[in-house]
mmCIF file of C-alpha atoms in Angstrom:
data_model
loop_
_atom_site.group_PDB
_atom_site.id
_atom_site.type_symbol
_atom_site.label_atom_id
_atom_site.label_comp_id
_atom_site.label_asym_id
_atom_site.label_seq_id
_atom_site.Cartn_x
_atom_site.Cartn_y
_atom_site.Cartn_z
ATOM 1 C CA MET A 1 94.364 84.476 95.534
ATOM 2 C CA THR A 2 97.842 85.903 96.082
ATOM 3 C CA LYS A 3 100.706 83.423 96.213
ATOM 4 C CA LEU A 4 102.297 84.430 99.502
ATOM 5 C CA LEU A 5 105.730 83.731 100.968
ATOM 6 C CA GLY A 6 106.124 83.878 104.744
ATOM 7 C CA ALA A 7 109.463 85.225 105.966
ATOM 8 C CA LEU A 8 110.781 85.031 109.511
ATOM 9 C CA ILE A 9 113.214 87.870 110.077
ATOM 10 C CA ALA A 10 115.900 86.299 112.256
ATOM 11 C CA GLY A 11 119.299 87.765 111.419
ATOM 12 C CA GLY A 12 119.588 90.156 114.340
ATOM 13 C CA LEU A 13 122.400 90.222 116.856
ATOM 14 C CA SER A 14 120.158 90.111 119.979
ATOM 15 C CA ARG A 15 122.252 92.803 121.689
ATOM 16 C CA ARG A 16 119.561 93.825 124.173
ATOM 17 C CA PHE A 17 118.680 90.210 124.922
ATOM 18 C CA GLY A 18 122.282 89.227 125.639
ATOM 19 C CA SER A 19 122.075 85.840 123.880
ATOM 20 C CA ASP A 20 120.392 84.401 120.797
ATOM 21 C CA LYS A 21 116.758 85.303 121.454
ATOM 22 C CA ALA A 22 115.488 83.292 118.472
ATOM 23 C CA LEU A 23 116.517 80.185 120.393
ATOM 24 C CA ALA A 24 115.272 81.362 123.795
ATOM 25 C CA LEU A 25 112.751 78.899 125.160
ATOM 26 C CA TRP A 26 109.111 79.620 125.826
ATOM 27 C CA GLN A 27 106.787 76.746 126.649
ATOM 28 C CA GLY A 28 109.682 74.375 125.980
ATOM 29 C CA ARG A 29 110.287 75.521 122.392
ATOM 30 C CA PRO A 30 112.419 78.246 120.794
ATOM 31 C CA LEU A 31 110.717 81.568 120.102
ATOM 32 C CA VAL A 32 111.461 81.222 116.389
ATOM 33 C CA GLU A 33 109.353 78.043 116.248
ATOM 34 C CA HIS A 34 106.372 79.799 117.819
ATOM 35 C CA ALA A 35 106.653 82.596 115.243
ATOM 36 C CA ALA A 36 106.931 80.027 112.435
ATOM 37 C CA ASP A 37 103.833 78.223 113.690
ATOM 38 C CA ALA A 38 101.900 81.504 113.738
ATOM 39 C CA LEU A 39 102.845 82.407 110.136
ATOM 40 C CA ARG A 40 102.664 78.972 108.523
ATOM 41 C CA PRO A 41 98.844 78.696 108.130
ATOM 42 C CA HIS A 42 98.700 82.054 106.339
ATOM 43 C CA VAL A 43 101.321 81.498 103.643
ATOM 44 C CA ASP A 44 102.105 79.106 100.804
ATOM 45 C CA ALA A 45 105.699 78.564 101.969
ATOM 46 C CA LEU A 46 107.897 79.752 104.820
ATOM 47 C CA VAL A 47 111.551 80.833 104.832
ATOM 48 C CA ILE A 48 113.892 82.175 107.477
ATOM 49 C CA CYS A 49 116.042 85.223 106.753
ATOM 50 C CA GLY A 50 119.535 85.799 108.062
ATOM 51 C CA ARG A 51 120.224 82.453 109.749
ATOM 52 C CA ALA A 52 119.569 78.738 109.566
ATOM 53 C CA HIS A 53 116.988 76.974 111.702
ATOM 54 C CA GLY A 54 115.622 73.478 111.380
ATOM 55 C CA ARG A 55 114.333 72.528 107.940
ATOM 56 C CA LEU A 56 113.329 76.045 106.932
ATOM 57 C CA THR A 57 114.778 77.350 103.683
ATOM 58 C CA VAL A 58 117.406 79.972 104.482
ATOM 59 C CA VAL A 59 117.359 83.298 102.653
ATOM 60 C CA ALA A 60 120.419 85.506 103.058
ATOM 61 C CA ASP A 61 120.005 89.113 104.104
ATOM 62 C CA ARG A 62 120.455 91.418 101.141
ATOM 63 C CA PRO A 63 122.641 93.194 100.209
ATOM 64 C CA ALA A 64 124.730 92.019 103.193
ATOM 65 C CA PRO A 65 124.405 90.422 106.640
ATOM 66 C CA ASN A 66 123.749 92.519 109.746
ATOM 67 C CA MET A 67 121.672 95.162 107.976
ATOM 68 C CA GLY A 68 118.797 94.749 110.367
ATOM 69 C CA PRO A 69 115.257 93.717 109.457
ATOM 70 C CA LEU A 70 115.338 95.450 106.071
ATOM 71 C CA GLY A 71 118.200 93.200 104.963
ATOM 72 C CA GLY A 72 116.009 90.189 105.729
ATOM 73 C CA LEU A 73 112.970 91.717 104.052
ATOM 74 C CA ASN A 74 115.019 92.587 100.969
ATOM 75 C CA GLY A 75 116.362 89.042 100.727
ATOM 76 C CA ALA A 76 112.832 87.669 101.096
ATOM 77 C CA LEU A 77 111.404 89.994 98.420
ATOM 78 C CA HIS A 78 114.040 88.941 95.893
ATOM 79 C CA TYR A 79 113.651 85.253 96.787
ATOM 80 C CA ALA A 80 109.872 85.531 96.478
ATOM 81 C CA ARG A 81 110.050 87.239 93.108
ATOM 82 C CA ALA A 82 112.506 84.635 91.771
ATOM 83 C CA HIS A 83 110.244 81.795 92.931
ATOM 84 C CA GLY A 84 106.892 83.055 91.645
ATOM 85 C CA TYR A 85 105.409 84.560 94.798
ATOM 86 C CA GLU A 86 103.440 87.789 94.595
ATOM 87 C CA ALA A 87 104.016 89.107 98.118
ATOM 88 C CA VAL A 88 105.832 88.453 101.381
ATOM 89 C CA LEU A 89 104.281 88.325 104.855
ATOM 90 C CA THR A 90 106.968 89.049 107.449
ATOM 91 C CA ALA A 91 107.307 88.595 111.186
ATOM 92 C CA GLY A 92 110.227 88.717 113.576
ATOM 93 C CA CYS A 93 111.534 85.563 115.197
ATOM 94 C CA ASP A 94 110.827 87.289 118.509
ATOM 95 C CA THR A 95 107.064 87.668 118.053
ATOM 96 C CA PRO A 96 105.662 84.355 119.275
ATOM 97 C CA LEU A 97 102.011 85.427 119.559
ATOM 98 C CA LEU A 98 100.633 86.754 116.276
ATOM 99 C CA PRO A 99 96.849 87.180 116.240
ATOM 100 C CA VAL A 100 95.123 85.487 113.307
ATOM 101 C CA SER A 101 92.981 88.596 112.774
ATOM 102 C CA LEU A 102 96.100 90.740 112.375
ATOM 103 C CA LEU A 103 97.709 88.386 109.865
ATOM 104 C CA ASP A 104 94.428 88.185 107.943
ATOM 105 C CA ARG A 105 94.230 91.989 107.911
ATOM 106 C CA LEU A 106 97.749 92.259 106.508
ATOM 107 C CA ARG A 107 97.073 89.575 103.879
ATOM 108 C CA SER A 108 93.987 91.399 102.670
ATOM 109 C CA SER A 109 95.812 94.693 102.203
ATOM 110 C CA PRO A 110 95.606 96.096 98.661
ATOM 111 C CA GLY A 111 99.240 97.231 98.890
ATOM 112 C CA PRO A 112 102.156 97.253 101.288
ATOM 113 C CA ALA A 113 101.233 97.418 104.963
ATOM 114 C CA TYR A 114 102.952 97.023 108.293
ATOM 115 C CA VAL A 115 102.023 97.022 111.965
ATOM 116 C CA ALA A 116 102.543 100.567 113.262
ATOM 117 C CA SER A 117 103.778 99.438 116.680
ATOM 118 C CA LEU A 118 106.001 96.637 115.322
ATOM 119 C CA PRO A 119 106.848 97.307 111.668
ATOM 120 C CA VAL A 120 108.833 94.094 111.151
ATOM 121 C CA ILE A 121 105.388 92.492 110.848
ATOM 122 C CA GLY A 122 104.190 93.399 107.401
ATOM 123 C CA TYR A 123 102.850 92.610 103.965
ATOM 124 C CA TRP A 124 105.116 93.521 101.058
ATOM 125 C CA PRO A 125 104.358 92.988 97.331
ATOM 126 C CA VAL A 126 107.398 91.656 95.447
ATOM 127 C CA ASP A 127 107.326 94.533 92.966
ATOM 128 C CA LEU A 128 108.965 96.574 95.769
ATOM 129 C CA ALA A 129 112.210 94.559 95.605
ATOM 130 C CA ASP A 130 114.136 96.912 93.318
ATOM 131 C CA ARG A 131 112.890 99.975 95.209
ATOM 132 C CA LEU A 132 114.147 98.452 98.455
ATOM 133 C CA ASP A 133 117.545 97.831 96.833
ATOM 134 C CA ALA A 134 117.695 101.540 95.975
ATOM 135 C CA PHE A 135 116.488 102.568 99.456
ATOM 136 C CA LEU A 136 119.208 100.473 101.115
ATOM 137 C CA ALA A 137 121.854 101.966 98.824
ATOM 138 C CA GLU A 138 121.007 105.479 100.044
ATOM 139 C CA ASP A 139 122.895 107.118 102.884
ATOM 140 C CA ARG A 140 119.987 107.279 105.303
ATOM 141 C CA LYS A 141 118.410 105.547 108.267
ATOM 142 C CA HIS A 142 117.512 102.004 107.259
ATOM 143 C CA ALA A 143 114.512 101.453 109.507
ATOM 144 C CA VAL A 144 111.447 99.442 108.507
ATOM 145 C CA ARG A 145 109.125 102.331 109.383
ATOM 146 C CA ALA A 146 111.132 104.727 107.163
ATOM 147 C CA TRP A 147 111.042 102.155 104.356
ATOM 148 C CA GLY A 148 107.298 101.711 104.823
ATOM 149 C CA ASP A 149 106.769 105.450 104.513
ATOM 150 C CA ALA A 150 108.971 105.604 101.396
ATOM 151 C CA ALA A 151 107.065 102.674 99.867
ATOM 152 C CA GLY A 152 103.664 104.215 100.633
ATOM 153 C CA ALA A 153 102.771 101.385 103.001
ATOM 154 C CA GLU A 154 99.756 101.572 105.264
ATOM 155 C CA ALA A 155 100.578 101.569 108.974
ATOM 156 C CA ILE A 156 97.892 99.518 110.686
ATOM 157 C CA ASP A 157 97.012 99.161 114.357
ATOM 158 C CA GLY A 158 98.478 95.987 115.793
ATOM 159 C CA GLN A 159 96.934 96.136 119.246
ATOM 160 C CA ALA A 160 99.301 95.158 122.048
ATOM 161 C CA LEU A 161 101.693 92.673 120.462
ATOM 162 C CA VAL A 162 104.274 90.682 122.383
ATOM 163 C CA ASN A 163 107.818 91.376 121.191
ATOM 164 C CA ILE A 164 110.772 89.848 123.018
ATOM 165 C CA ASN A 165 113.742 92.224 123.139
ATOM 166 C CA GLU A 166 115.138 91.707 126.635
ATOM 167 C CA PRO A 167 115.185 88.822 129.120
ATOM 168 C CA ALA A 168 112.546 90.648 131.191
ATOM 169 C CA ASP A 169 110.162 90.498 128.195
ATOM 170 C CA LEU A 170 110.524 86.723 128.067
ATOM 171 C CA ALA A 171 110.123 86.456 131.839
ATOM 172 C CA ALA A 172 106.874 88.441 131.619
ATOM 173 C CA LEU A 173 105.640 86.197 128.796
ATOM 174 C CA LYS A 174 106.306 83.125 130.920
ATOM 175 C CA LEU A 175 103.821 84.517 133.451
ATOM 176 C CA VAL A 176 101.060 84.576 130.811
#
């Protein structure tokens, strides 16, 4: 069985949300804690990328802060490789409801894979770390979907996932 690191991508600036969305409350707890709870049963260890939160091990974005989700993924891939993990399962701190079936599908992927509708949720073998370094060094768009295409990742159907980007998204979730 693959030794798997879970990585919460949490280094964003929350521009559209207007405040730190990782700490926005849903059901009395920060969104980042819901995302952590969803990932935790599927991985051998869990880290948070781009910020500190609670007792989670912090992994710095790589090669620098504020690079978006790929900076967090790159930091997680290098951390995982250095600590004996074979792959990284990622999710954003703003995805509090991750279906078990989706996470199981990603974990069973024979190679890199991401959710087509929300590519920050993905499965990334650590042997991609150096390739991601090179990708981020290029003068190009540094989007997860573009990286997934460059890495030959499978884009899988993620159904209708909840992603909190604006206060209205959180308000709608509170009605659920």
